[in-house]
Amino acid sequence: NPNVILVFTEGLSENIIFDDRNIMPNVKKFSEECLKFSNYYNHTFATYMGIIGQLFSGYQHNHYDSNNLVSLQSILREKMGYSTHFINTEPNNSEFTSYLENLGFDSVYSNKNIVDDKKNKSLSDKVAYETLYEYTEDLSEKEQPFFVCIYTYGTHATFDSPNIQYN
């Protein structure tokens, strides 16, 4: 059973990855080596509903509704023996943290000490990806296969990265 990493990237679409201006060459190259789905349409609106909609394949009426449908994380855990994890990039947002904790993962990693985007009180995408790397490195030392999700918050509309900016 291969380890599975699922990245929910705020505000990103395939149009940007494969744009003729070569805006994201590393992501484009990486996507050519990964399992990907063509013509996928996120059937919900906004991040909070989008994450649960994609993990449970069901529509969510309100932002913080619980969902009792079968989820990807429950199938991987219960049917295939995976450990399941979500990395929280908004650890200072108690509502979002609670939302993630109700999705049925074995653990939600929230660390307020690594927040570097002081304006948005979150992890920049740079720190989010560094955290993902370190977290999965630790999990890979165990024999159990893992499923890790992360939501990158730094590409949210109207946000400026505290790290690197494009043009």
Coordinates of C-alpha atoms in Angstrom, one line a residue:
N1 CA 0.0 0.0 0.0
P2 CA 1.6 3.2 -1.1
N3 CA 1.6 6.3 1.2
V4 CA -0.9 8.9 0.0
I5 CA -0.5 12.7 0.3
L6 CA -3.4 14.9 -0.7
V7 CA -2.8 18.6 -1.1
F8 CA -5.8 21.0 -1.2
T9 CA -4.3 24.1 -2.7
E10 CA -6.3 27.3 -2.2
G11 CA -7.1 29.1 -5.4
L12 CA -5.2 26.8 -7.8
S13 CA -6.6 25.3 -10.9
E14 CA -5.1 23.2 -13.7
N15 CA -5.2 26.4 -15.9
I16 CA -2.5 27.9 -13.8
I17 CA -0.3 24.8 -13.6
F18 CA -0.3 24.4 -17.4
D19 CA -0.4 28.1 -18.3
D20 CA 1.9 28.9 -21.3
R21 CA 3.8 31.4 -19.2
N22 CA 5.2 28.5 -17.2
I23 CA 4.1 30.0 -13.9
M24 CA 4.5 26.8 -11.9
P25 CA 7.1 24.6 -13.6
N26 CA 7.9 22.4 -10.6
V27 CA 4.2 21.7 -9.9
K28 CA 3.7 21.0 -13.6
K29 CA 6.7 18.5 -13.6
F30 CA 5.5 16.9 -10.3
S31 CA 1.9 16.5 -11.7
E32 CA 3.3 14.5 -14.6
E33 CA 4.7 12.0 -12.1
C34 CA 1.5 11.7 -10.0
L35 CA -1.9 10.2 -10.1
K36 CA -4.3 12.9 -11.4
F37 CA -7.8 13.2 -12.5
S38 CA -8.8 15.1 -15.6
N39 CA -12.0 17.1 -15.9
Y40 CA -12.6 17.0 -12.1
Y41 CA -15.1 19.6 -10.9
N42 CA -15.3 20.5 -7.2
H43 CA -19.0 20.3 -6.5
T44 CA -19.0 22.7 -3.6
F45 CA -18.2 26.3 -2.9
A46 CA -15.5 27.7 -0.6
T47 CA -12.7 25.9 1.2
Y48 CA -14.6 24.7 4.2
M49 CA -17.3 23.0 2.1
G50 CA -14.8 22.0 -0.6
I51 CA -12.5 20.0 1.7
I52 CA -15.4 18.0 3.2
G53 CA -17.1 17.7 -0.2
Q54 CA -14.0 16.1 -1.7
L55 CA -13.2 13.8 1.2
F56 CA -16.8 12.6 1.7
S57 CA -18.0 13.1 -1.9
G58 CA -21.1 14.8 -0.5
Y59 CA -22.6 18.3 -0.4
Q60 CA -22.3 20.2 2.8
H61 CA -25.1 22.7 3.6
N62 CA -23.3 24.9 6.1
H63 CA -19.6 25.6 6.8
Y64 CA -19.3 23.5 9.9
D65 CA -21.8 20.7 9.4
S66 CA -20.7 17.3 10.4
N67 CA -20.8 14.6 7.7
N68 CA -21.7 11.0 8.4
L69 CA -21.1 9.7 4.9
V70 CA -18.2 7.3 4.1
S71 CA -15.0 9.2 3.7
L72 CA -11.7 8.6 1.9
Q73 CA -9.9 8.7 5.3
S74 CA -12.3 6.1 6.8
I75 CA -11.9 3.7 3.9
L76 CA -8.1 3.9 4.0
R77 CA -8.0 3.5 7.8
E78 CA -10.7 0.8 8.3
K79 CA -10.4 -1.2 5.1
M80 CA -6.7 -0.8 4.3
G81 CA -4.9 -0.2 7.6
Y82 CA -3.7 3.3 7.0
S83 CA -3.0 5.9 9.6
T84 CA -4.8 9.1 8.6
H85 CA -3.6 12.7 9.3
F86 CA -4.5 16.3 8.4
I87 CA -2.0 19.2 8.8
N88 CA -3.7 22.3 9.9
T89 CA -2.3 25.5 8.4
E90 CA -4.6 27.7 10.4
P91 CA -3.8 26.6 14.0
N92 CA -4.9 29.9 15.4
N93 CA -8.4 29.6 13.8
S94 CA -10.3 27.6 16.5
E95 CA -13.4 27.1 14.2
F96 CA -11.3 25.7 11.4
T97 CA -9.3 23.5 13.8
S98 CA -12.5 22.1 15.3
Y99 CA -13.8 21.6 11.8
L100 CA -10.7 19.5 10.9
E101 CA -10.9 17.5 14.1
N102 CA -14.5 16.5 13.2
L103 CA -13.5 15.0 9.8
G104 CA -12.5 11.6 11.3
F105 CA -8.7 11.6 10.9
D106 CA -6.6 9.8 13.4
S107 CA -4.8 13.0 14.1
V108 CA -4.9 16.7 13.2
Y109 CA -1.4 18.3 13.5
S110 CA -1.8 21.9 14.7
N111 CA 1.3 23.8 15.8
K112 CA 0.9 27.5 16.6
N113 CA 4.7 27.8 17.1
I114 CA 5.4 27.5 13.4
V115 CA 3.0 30.2 12.2
D116 CA 5.1 32.6 10.1
D117 CA 2.4 34.6 8.3
K118 CA 1.7 37.0 11.0
K119 CA -0.8 39.1 9.0
N120 CA -3.1 36.1 8.4
K121 CA -2.1 34.2 11.5
S122 CA -1.3 31.0 9.5
L123 CA 1.4 29.0 8.0
S124 CA 2.8 30.4 4.7
D125 CA 2.8 27.9 1.9
K126 CA 6.6 27.7 2.3
V127 CA 6.3 26.6 5.9
A128 CA 3.3 24.4 5.1
Y129 CA 5.2 22.4 2.6
E130 CA 8.3 22.2 4.9
T131 CA 5.9 20.9 7.6
L132 CA 4.4 18.4 5.3
Y133 CA 7.8 17.2 4.3
E134 CA 9.0 16.8 7.9
Y135 CA 5.7 15.2 9.1
T136 CA 5.7 12.6 6.3
E137 CA 9.4 11.9 6.9
D138 CA 8.5 11.0 10.5
L139 CA 5.6 8.9 9.4
S140 CA 7.7 7.0 6.8
E141 CA 9.8 5.6 9.6
K142 CA 6.8 3.6 10.7
E143 CA 5.7 0.4 9.0
Q144 CA 2.1 1.5 8.7
P145 CA 1.1 3.2 5.4
F146 CA -0.2 6.7 5.8
F147 CA -2.7 9.1 4.3
V148 CA -1.8 12.8 5.0
C149 CA -3.9 15.8 3.9
I150 CA -2.9 19.4 3.9
Y151 CA -4.7 22.6 2.9
T152 CA -2.4 25.4 1.8
Y153 CA -3.8 28.6 3.0
G154 CA -1.2 31.1 1.6
T155 CA -2.6 31.2 -1.9
H156 CA -5.9 32.5 -0.7
A157 CA -7.3 35.4 -2.8
T158 CA -6.1 38.8 -1.5
F159 CA -3.2 37.3 0.5
D160 CA 0.5 38.2 -0.2
S161 CA 3.1 35.7 0.6
P162 CA 5.6 36.6 3.3
N163 CA 8.2 34.6 1.4
I164 CA 8.5 34.7 -2.4
Q165 CA 6.2 36.6 -4.8
Y166 CA 5.7 36.0 -8.5
N167 CA 6.6 39.1 -10.5

